[in-house]
PDB file of C-alpha atoms in Angstrom:
ATOM      1  CA  GLN A 113     -19.954 -25.885 -10.040  1.00 83.00           C
ATOM      2  CA  VAL A 114     -20.491 -22.304 -11.194  1.00 89.00           C
ATOM      3  CA  GLN A 115     -18.093 -20.102 -13.096  1.00 92.00           C
ATOM      4  CA  LEU A 116     -18.335 -16.317 -13.138  1.00 94.00           C
ATOM      5  CA  VAL A 117     -16.617 -14.140 -15.716  1.00 94.00           C
ATOM      6  CA  GLU A 118     -16.503 -10.379 -15.260  1.00 95.00           C
ATOM      7  CA  SER A 119     -15.824  -7.810 -17.942  1.00 95.00           C
ATOM      8  CA  GLY A 120     -15.945  -4.060 -18.419  1.00 96.00           C
ATOM      9  CA  GLY A 121     -13.297  -2.736 -16.066  1.00 94.00           C
ATOM     10  CA  GLY A 122     -10.706  -0.201 -17.060  1.00 97.00           C
ATOM     11  CA  LEU A 123      -9.426   3.334 -16.661  1.00 98.00           C
ATOM     12  CA  VAL A 124     -11.906   6.214 -16.579  1.00 98.00           C
ATOM     13  CA  GLU A 125     -11.675   9.871 -15.655  1.00 98.00           C
ATOM     14  CA  PRO A 126     -13.542  11.263 -12.647  1.00 98.00           C
ATOM     15  CA  GLY A 127     -17.152  11.907 -13.568  1.00 98.00           C
ATOM     16  CA  GLY A 128     -17.107   9.217 -16.215  1.00 98.00           C
ATOM     17  CA  SER A 129     -19.064   5.984 -16.535  1.00 98.00           C
ATOM     18  CA  LEU A 130     -18.344   2.302 -16.837  1.00 98.00           C
ATOM     19  CA  ARG A 131     -20.530  -0.758 -17.119  1.00 98.00           C
ATOM     20  CA  LEU A 132     -19.432  -4.024 -15.557  1.00 98.00           C
ATOM     21  CA  SER A 133     -20.907  -7.304 -16.696  1.00 98.00           C
ATOM     22  CA  CYS A 134     -20.815 -10.760 -15.152  1.00 97.00           C
ATOM     23  CA  ALA A 135     -21.855 -13.948 -16.876  1.00 95.00           C
ATOM     24  CA  ALA A 136     -22.504 -17.132 -14.948  1.00 92.00           C
ATOM     25  CA  SER A 137     -22.195 -20.627 -16.329  1.00 86.00           C
ATOM     26  CA  GLY A 138     -22.191 -24.080 -14.872  1.00 80.00           C
ATOM     27  CA  SER A 139     -24.459 -26.670 -13.414  1.00 68.00           C
ATOM     28  CA  ILE A 140     -26.739 -24.707 -11.084  1.00 65.00           C
ATOM     29  CA  LEU A 141     -28.040 -21.511 -12.549  1.00 65.00           C
ATOM     30  CA  THR A 142     -30.855 -20.386 -10.281  1.00 78.00           C
ATOM     31  CA  PHE A 143     -29.385 -17.786  -8.012  1.00 85.00           C
ATOM     32  CA  ASP A 144     -31.090 -16.285  -5.010  1.00 87.00           C
ATOM     33  CA  THR A 145     -28.927 -13.186  -5.113  1.00 93.00           C
ATOM     34  CA  MET A 146     -26.409 -11.700  -7.513  1.00 95.00           C
ATOM     35  CA  ALA A 147     -24.134  -8.948  -6.347  1.00 97.00           C
ATOM     36  CA  TRP A 148     -21.078  -6.835  -6.896  1.00 98.00           C
ATOM     37  CA  PHE A 149     -18.439  -6.373  -4.227  1.00 98.00           C
ATOM     38  CA  ARG A 150     -15.291  -4.317  -4.392  1.00 98.00           C
ATOM     39  CA  GLN A 151     -11.982  -4.161  -2.642  1.00 98.00           C
ATOM     40  CA  ARG A 152     -10.367  -0.766  -2.534  1.00 95.00           C
ATOM     41  CA  PRO A 153      -6.628  -0.446  -1.894  1.00 92.00           C
ATOM     42  CA  GLY A 154      -5.824  -1.177   1.725  1.00 93.00           C
ATOM     43  CA  LEU A 155      -9.420  -1.956   2.634  1.00 96.00           C
ATOM     44  CA  GLN A 156     -11.544  -5.055   3.111  1.00 97.00           C
ATOM     45  CA  ARG A 157     -13.885  -6.329   0.449  1.00 97.00           C
ATOM     46  CA  GLU A 158     -17.258  -4.603   0.705  1.00 98.00           C
ATOM     47  CA  LEU A 159     -20.716  -5.056  -0.757  1.00 98.00           C
ATOM     48  CA  VAL A 160     -21.501  -2.479  -3.424  1.00 98.00           C
ATOM     49  CA  ALA A 161     -24.894  -3.613  -4.717  1.00 98.00           C
ATOM     50  CA  ARG A 162     -27.099  -6.691  -4.610  1.00 98.00           C
ATOM     51  CA  VAL A 163     -30.202  -7.814  -6.472  1.00 97.00           C
ATOM     52  CA  THR A 164     -32.480 -10.702  -5.567  1.00 94.00           C
ATOM     53  CA  ARG A 165     -34.118 -13.098  -7.983  1.00 90.00           C
ATOM     54  CA  LEU A 166     -37.343 -11.100  -7.663  1.00 91.00           C
ATOM     55  CA  GLY A 167     -35.600  -7.816  -8.362  1.00 92.00           C
ATOM     56  CA  SER A 168     -35.191  -6.261  -4.938  1.00 96.00           C
ATOM     57  CA  THR A 169     -32.037  -4.193  -4.759  1.00 98.00           C
ATOM     58  CA  TYR A 170     -29.624  -2.936  -2.135  1.00 98.00           C
ATOM     59  CA  TYR A 171     -26.915  -0.320  -2.564  1.00 98.00           C
ATOM     60  CA  ALA A 172     -24.122   0.793  -0.315  1.00 98.00           C
ATOM     61  CA  ASP A 173     -24.599   4.394   0.799  1.00 98.00           C
ATOM     62  CA  SER A 174     -21.424   5.412  -1.006  1.00 97.00           C
ATOM     63  CA  VAL A 175     -22.848   4.462  -4.423  1.00 98.00           C
ATOM     64  CA  LYS A 176     -26.556   5.256  -4.061  1.00 98.00           C
ATOM     65  CA  GLY A 177     -27.813   7.398  -6.903  1.00 97.00           C
ATOM     66  CA  ARG A 178     -24.712   6.719  -9.009  1.00 98.00           C
ATOM     67  CA  PHE A 179     -24.658   2.938  -9.528  1.00 98.00           C
ATOM     68  CA  THR A 180     -27.406   0.690 -10.849  1.00 98.00           C
ATOM     69  CA  ILE A 181     -27.432  -3.092 -10.627  1.00 98.00           C
ATOM     70  CA  SER A 182     -29.481  -5.217 -12.986  1.00 96.00           C
ATOM     71  CA  ARG A 183     -29.805  -8.911 -13.715  1.00 94.00           C
ATOM     72  CA  ASP A 184     -31.141 -11.055 -16.490  1.00 92.00           C
ATOM     73  CA  ASN A 185     -32.395 -14.326 -15.061  1.00 88.00           C
ATOM     74  CA  ALA A 186     -32.759 -15.920 -18.477  1.00 87.00           C
ATOM     75  CA  LYS A 187     -29.170 -15.165 -19.421  1.00 90.00           C
ATOM     76  CA  ASN A 188     -27.729 -15.520 -15.896  1.00 90.00           C
ATOM     77  CA  THR A 189     -25.998 -12.190 -16.085  1.00 93.00           C
ATOM     78  CA  VAL A 190     -25.669  -9.310 -13.674  1.00 96.00           C
ATOM     79  CA  ASP A 191     -24.493  -5.845 -14.667  1.00 98.00           C
ATOM     80  CA  LEU A 192     -23.379  -2.813 -12.725  1.00 98.00           C
ATOM     81  CA  GLN A 193     -23.801   0.567 -14.386  1.00 98.00           C
ATOM     82  CA  MET A 194     -21.475   3.035 -12.696  1.00 98.00           C
ATOM     83  CA  ASN A 195     -21.956   6.752 -13.316  1.00 98.00           C
ATOM     84  CA  SER A 196     -20.355   9.865 -11.854  1.00 98.00           C
ATOM     85  CA  LEU A 197     -17.320   7.832 -10.901  1.00 98.00           C
ATOM     86  CA  LYS A 198     -14.978   9.181  -8.271  1.00 98.00           C
ATOM     87  CA  PRO A 199     -11.326   8.378  -7.533  1.00 97.00           C
ATOM     88  CA  ASP A 200     -12.568   6.687  -4.362  1.00 97.00           C
ATOM     89  CA  ASP A 201     -14.385   4.133  -6.535  1.00 98.00           C
ATOM     90  CA  THR A 202     -11.025   2.774  -7.659  1.00 98.00           C
ATOM     91  CA  ALA A 203     -11.057  -0.905  -6.736  1.00 98.00           C
ATOM     92  CA  VAL A 204     -11.134  -4.461  -7.927  1.00 98.00           C
ATOM     93  CA  TYR A 205     -14.791  -5.307  -8.477  1.00 98.00           C
ATOM     94  CA  TYR A 206     -15.985  -8.863  -7.903  1.00 98.00           C
ATOM     95  CA  CYS A 207     -19.124 -10.562  -9.084  1.00 97.00           C
ATOM     96  CA  HIS A 208     -20.811 -12.766  -6.479  1.00 97.00           C
ATOM     97  CA  VAL A 209     -23.742 -15.147  -6.660  1.00 94.00           C
ATOM     98  CA  PHE A 210     -25.501 -17.173  -3.989  1.00 91.00           C
ATOM     99  CA  ASN A 211     -27.679 -20.249  -4.382  1.00 86.00           C
ATOM    100  CA  GLY A 212     -26.996 -21.860  -1.046  1.00 86.00           C
ATOM    101  CA  LEU A 213     -23.327 -21.701  -1.890  1.00 89.00           C
ATOM    102  CA  ASN A 214     -21.178 -18.671  -2.540  1.00 93.00           C
ATOM    103  CA  TYR A 215     -19.401 -18.190  -5.840  1.00 94.00           C
ATOM    104  CA  TRP A 216     -16.966 -15.425  -6.763  1.00 96.00           C
ATOM    105  CA  GLY A 217     -15.517 -14.108  -9.959  1.00 97.00           C
ATOM    106  CA  LYS A 218     -11.819 -13.348 -10.266  1.00 97.00           C
ATOM    107  CA  GLY A 219     -12.390  -9.609 -10.290  1.00 97.00           C
ATOM    108  CA  THR A 220     -12.000  -6.739 -12.704  1.00 97.00           C
ATOM    109  CA  LEU A 221      -9.994  -3.598 -11.985  1.00 97.00           C
ATOM    110  CA  VAL A 222     -11.647  -0.195 -12.160  1.00 98.00           C
ATOM    111  CA  THR A 223      -9.346   2.803 -11.954  1.00 98.00           C
ATOM    112  CA  VAL A 224     -10.790   6.302 -11.706  1.00 98.00           C
ATOM    113  CA  SER A 225      -8.087   8.844 -12.344  1.00 97.00           C
ATOM    114  CA  SER A 226      -7.299  11.894 -14.425  1.00 95.00           C
TER     115      SER A 226
END
């Protein structure tokens, strides 16, 4: 079993920055991919960014150039640096890892508002 704990959400003004962190613990700690998803109000959960064990990354078009995903394989953490935040980035952000099974964090709320 794997447990994921997210941190770093909160309220930020448009144009501001936040850094989300996710720490994994449990019995199987070699993850093929680590990712961040989000669910905006009234919308389905969507992939924001993903990073493989070898460091290849993917970003949704809506966050390219503003968000950066990074992982530390030794510490089993994955971070999401979010810059130039927009009100449309307001969402619950979920950490996700895959090692043949899918694991999800409980989510952390990011609110972008003046």
